[in-house]
Coordinates of C-alpha atoms in Angstrom, one line a residue:
M1 CA -22.5 9.8 -9.5
I2 CA -22.4 12.9 -7.3
Y3 CA -22.2 16.4 -8.8
I4 CA -20.2 19.1 -7.1
D5 CA -20.0 22.7 -8.3
S6 CA -19.3 24.6 -5.0
K7 CA -15.8 25.2 -3.8
E8 CA -17.3 25.2 -0.3
N9 CA -18.2 21.5 -0.5
N10 CA -16.4 19.7 2.3
T11 CA -15.4 16.7 0.1
F12 CA -13.9 19.0 -2.6
K13 CA -12.0 21.1 0.0
K14 CA -10.6 17.9 1.6
I15 CA -9.5 16.5 -1.8
K16 CA -7.9 19.8 -2.8
K17 CA -5.7 19.7 0.2
Y18 CA -4.1 16.5 -1.1
R19 CA -2.2 18.7 -3.6
T20 CA 0.1 19.7 -0.7
K21 CA 2.6 17.2 0.9
K22 CA 1.6 18.2 4.4
Y23 CA -2.0 17.0 3.9
R24 CA -1.1 14.1 1.7
D25 CA 1.1 12.7 4.5
K26 CA -1.5 13.5 7.2
E27 CA -4.4 11.8 5.4
M28 CA -2.2 9.3 3.5
R29 CA -3.9 10.0 0.2
F30 CA -2.6 11.1 -3.1
L31 CA -3.9 12.2 -6.6
A32 CA -3.2 10.5 -9.9
E33 CA -4.4 12.2 -13.1
G34 CA -5.1 10.6 -16.4
V35 CA -7.3 7.9 -18.1
K36 CA -4.3 5.5 -17.9
F37 CA -4.7 5.1 -14.2
L38 CA -8.2 3.6 -14.8
D39 CA -6.4 0.6 -16.5
F40 CA -4.9 -0.6 -13.2
D41 CA -6.6 -2.8 -10.6
T42 CA -5.7 -0.7 -7.6
V43 CA -9.0 0.6 -6.3
P44 CA -9.2 4.4 -5.9
E45 CA -11.2 6.0 -3.0
Y46 CA -12.6 8.7 -5.4
I47 CA -12.9 9.0 -9.1
L48 CA -13.2 12.7 -10.1
I49 CA -14.5 13.5 -13.5
D50 CA -14.6 16.9 -15.3
K51 CA -18.2 17.7 -16.2
N52 CA -17.1 18.1 -19.8
Y53 CA -16.0 14.4 -19.8
S54 CA -18.9 13.1 -17.8
E55 CA -20.3 11.4 -20.9
N56 CA -17.0 10.2 -22.3
R57 CA -17.6 6.6 -23.2
E58 CA -14.0 5.4 -22.6
I59 CA -14.1 6.8 -19.0
L60 CA -17.6 5.6 -18.2
E61 CA -16.7 2.1 -19.5
K62 CA -13.4 1.9 -17.5
I63 CA -14.9 3.1 -14.2
K64 CA -17.5 0.3 -14.1
K65 CA -15.1 -2.1 -12.4
F66 CA -14.5 0.2 -9.5
E67 CA -17.8 -0.5 -7.7
K68 CA -16.4 0.6 -4.3
S69 CA -15.1 3.9 -5.5
E70 CA -17.1 7.1 -5.1
V71 CA -17.6 8.8 -8.5
I72 CA -17.8 12.6 -8.4
V73 CA -18.5 14.9 -11.3
L74 CA -16.9 18.3 -10.8
S75 CA -17.7 21.6 -12.6
E76 CA -14.9 22.6 -15.0
T77 CA -13.9 25.4 -12.6
L78 CA -13.4 23.0 -9.7
F79 CA -11.7 20.3 -11.7
S80 CA -9.2 22.8 -13.0
Q81 CA -8.3 23.6 -9.4
L82 CA -7.2 20.0 -8.9
S83 CA -5.7 19.3 -12.2
S84 CA -1.9 19.6 -12.7
Q85 CA -1.9 19.1 -16.5
E86 CA -2.3 21.7 -19.2
N87 CA -4.2 19.3 -21.4
S88 CA -6.1 17.2 -18.9
Q89 CA -7.9 14.0 -19.9
G90 CA -10.7 14.9 -17.5
V91 CA -10.2 12.3 -14.8
I92 CA -8.4 12.4 -11.4
L93 CA -8.2 9.5 -9.0
V94 CA -7.6 9.6 -5.2
Y95 CA -5.7 6.7 -3.7
E96 CA -4.5 5.7 -0.3
Y97 CA -0.8 5.5 0.4
M98 CA 0.7 2.0 0.1
E99 CA 2.0 1.0 3.5
N100 CA 4.9 -1.5 3.5
D101 CA 7.1 -3.2 6.1
I102 CA 10.8 -2.4 5.6
N103 CA 11.7 -5.5 7.5
N104 CA 10.4 -7.6 4.6
I105 CA 12.5 -6.0 1.8
S106 CA 13.8 -8.3 -0.9
D107 CA 17.4 -9.4 -1.4
N108 CA 18.1 -6.7 -4.1
V109 CA 17.0 -3.2 -3.4
I110 CA 17.5 0.3 -4.9
V111 CA 18.5 3.1 -2.5
L112 CA 18.1 6.7 -3.5
D113 CA 19.9 9.3 -1.4
R114 CA 18.2 12.7 -1.6
V115 CA 17.1 12.4 -5.2
G116 CA 15.4 15.7 -5.7
D117 CA 13.6 15.8 -9.0
P118 CA 10.0 14.4 -9.2
G119 CA 10.4 13.4 -12.9
N120 CA 13.6 11.6 -12.1
L121 CA 12.1 9.7 -9.3
G122 CA 9.1 8.7 -11.4
T123 CA 11.3 7.4 -14.1
I124 CA 13.4 5.5 -11.6
I125 CA 10.3 3.9 -10.2
R126 CA 9.1 2.9 -13.7
T127 CA 12.5 1.5 -14.6
A128 CA 12.8 -0.4 -11.4
D129 CA 9.4 -2.0 -12.0
A130 CA 10.4 -2.9 -15.6
S131 CA 13.7 -4.4 -14.5
G132 CA 12.2 -6.5 -11.7
Y133 CA 13.0 -4.6 -8.5
K134 CA 10.3 -4.4 -5.9
D135 CA 11.9 -2.2 -3.1
I136 CA 13.1 1.3 -3.3
I137 CA 14.4 2.9 -0.2
L138 CA 14.7 6.7 -0.1
T139 CA 16.7 8.7 2.5
K140 CA 14.9 11.6 4.2
G141 CA 15.3 14.7 2.1
S142 CA 14.4 12.9 -1.2
V143 CA 11.5 14.2 -3.2
D144 CA 8.0 13.1 -2.4
A145 CA 7.0 10.0 -4.3
Y146 CA 3.4 11.0 -4.2
N147 CA 4.1 14.4 -5.8
E148 CA 1.7 14.6 -8.8
K149 CA 4.5 14.9 -11.3
T150 CA 6.2 11.8 -9.8
V151 CA 3.0 9.8 -9.9
R152 CA 2.4 10.7 -13.5
S153 CA 6.0 9.9 -14.5
T154 CA 5.7 6.4 -13.0
M155 CA 3.0 5.5 -15.5
G156 CA 1.3 3.3 -12.9
S157 CA 4.5 1.6 -11.7
I158 CA 4.0 3.2 -8.3
F159 CA 1.5 0.4 -7.7
N160 CA 4.0 -2.3 -8.4
V161 CA 6.9 -1.2 -6.2
R162 CA 7.3 -0.8 -2.4
L163 CA 8.6 2.6 -1.2
Y164 CA 10.2 3.5 2.1
Y165 CA 11.5 6.8 3.5
I166 CA 14.0 6.4 6.3
E167 CA 16.9 8.4 8.0
E168 CA 20.4 7.8 6.7
E169 CA 21.7 6.2 9.9
T170 CA 18.7 3.9 10.1
L171 CA 19.3 2.9 6.5
L172 CA 22.9 2.0 7.2
N173 CA 22.1 0.1 10.3
L174 CA 19.4 -1.8 8.5
L175 CA 21.6 -2.8 5.6
K176 CA 24.4 -3.9 8.0
E177 CA 22.1 -5.9 10.2
K178 CA 20.6 -7.7 7.2
E179 CA 24.1 -8.2 5.6
Y180 CA 23.6 -6.3 2.3
K181 CA 26.5 -5.5 0.1
I182 CA 26.4 -1.7 -0.4
I183 CA 27.3 -0.7 -4.0
S184 CA 27.4 3.0 -4.6
T185 CA 27.6 4.9 -7.9
V186 CA 30.1 7.7 -7.4
L187 CA 32.6 9.7 -9.3
S188 CA 36.0 9.1 -7.7
D189 CA 39.4 7.6 -8.6
D190 CA 38.9 4.4 -6.6
C191 CA 35.8 3.4 -8.5
I192 CA 35.6 0.4 -10.8
P193 CA 33.6 0.3 -14.0
Y194 CA 30.0 -0.9 -13.4
T195 CA 30.6 -3.8 -15.8
E196 CA 33.1 -5.2 -13.3
M197 CA 31.0 -5.0 -10.2
Q198 CA 30.6 -8.1 -8.1
L199 CA 27.2 -8.9 -6.7
S200 CA 26.6 -10.7 -3.4
K201 CA 23.6 -12.7 -2.2
K202 CA 22.0 -9.5 -1.0
N203 CA 22.7 -6.1 -2.7
A204 CA 21.8 -2.5 -2.1
I205 CA 22.5 -0.3 -5.1
V206 CA 22.8 3.3 -4.2
F207 CA 22.2 6.4 -6.4
G208 CA 22.6 10.0 -5.2
N209 CA 21.3 13.5 -5.5
E210 CA 21.4 15.1 -9.0
G211 CA 23.8 17.8 -7.9
S212 CA 25.8 16.5 -4.9
G213 CA 25.7 12.8 -5.4
I214 CA 25.7 10.3 -2.6
G215 CA 26.3 11.5 0.9
E216 CA 29.8 11.0 2.3
N217 CA 28.7 8.8 5.2
I218 CA 27.0 6.3 2.8
V219 CA 30.0 6.4 0.5
N220 CA 32.3 5.6 3.4
H221 CA 30.1 2.6 4.4
S222 CA 30.1 1.2 0.8
D223 CA 31.5 -2.2 0.0
E224 CA 32.1 -1.3 -3.6
K225 CA 32.0 1.9 -5.6
V226 CA 31.2 1.8 -9.3
I227 CA 31.2 4.3 -12.1
I228 CA 29.6 4.5 -15.6
P229 CA 32.4 5.6 -17.9
I230 CA 31.9 8.7 -20.0
Y231 CA 33.3 8.3 -23.5
G232 CA 32.2 11.7 -24.8
T233 CA 32.4 15.2 -23.4
A234 CA 29.3 15.2 -21.2
E235 CA 30.1 15.8 -17.5
S236 CA 27.8 13.2 -16.2
L237 CA 24.6 11.2 -16.8
N238 CA 21.1 12.0 -15.6
V239 CA 20.5 10.0 -12.4
A240 CA 17.4 8.2 -13.9
M241 CA 19.5 7.2 -16.9
A242 CA 22.3 5.9 -14.7
C243 CA 19.8 3.9 -12.6
G244 CA 18.5 2.3 -15.7
I245 CA 21.9 1.3 -17.0
I246 CA 23.0 -0.2 -13.7
M247 CA 19.7 -1.8 -12.7
Y248 CA 19.7 -3.8 -16.0
K249 CA 23.3 -4.7 -15.6
C250 CA 22.6 -6.0 -12.2
R251 CA 19.6 -8.0 -13.5
E252 CA 21.9 -9.5 -16.1
L253 CA 24.4 -10.5 -13.5
L254 CA 21.7 -11.9 -11.2
S255 CA 20.3 -14.1 -14.0
K256 CA 23.6 -15.9 -14.5

């Protein structure tokens, strides 16, 4: 273990920059906080431990399997500058971005058009993982998947799905070229209930921004538009909830 108690330490200064999207993207590194992340097999570049937890048996036992990771003990003051949680568990991990080739996407993909809330995205990633989806395509303008709140909300599922950020026009060309059926969830008079949707051999299920929904251009290129009926007085469903309902319905239809 290495002990760091100076804010001028170059390694600490480098890692601290990963809290901002600009430097995350530049260095292709992100932070994940919590003991839960030590349960996964994905090997972190660094394991950062709060000095107050440096003798915690659970943490010490779990980090044994990460022989290639650099373990750093930080003073309480320095650790607090990296932590994003009020009640931290005393451990933060630094991972490399997962690079994926969008040309190898599976036959059934989730598309998120400008989803803006990190908690929603984290929940969607977790739900996609649970319902058996491997690929999530996000249009430019969507929230950063490596935002610390998003990473935490995935509960580790970020390691089990493949994420891609692309421009809207590139997305539409890709789906057309690969002959995907585009199914969009929208609120309009010409929608059909999601229970009546017809899946094809290859399907792209699209969900939109929390406030403005799916962009008009994507809607116009959709092969089918579906809606989740509202039986009560609520105006709409949270996008993460809507994703969960439709992803599981699609999984049901695909299993038949």
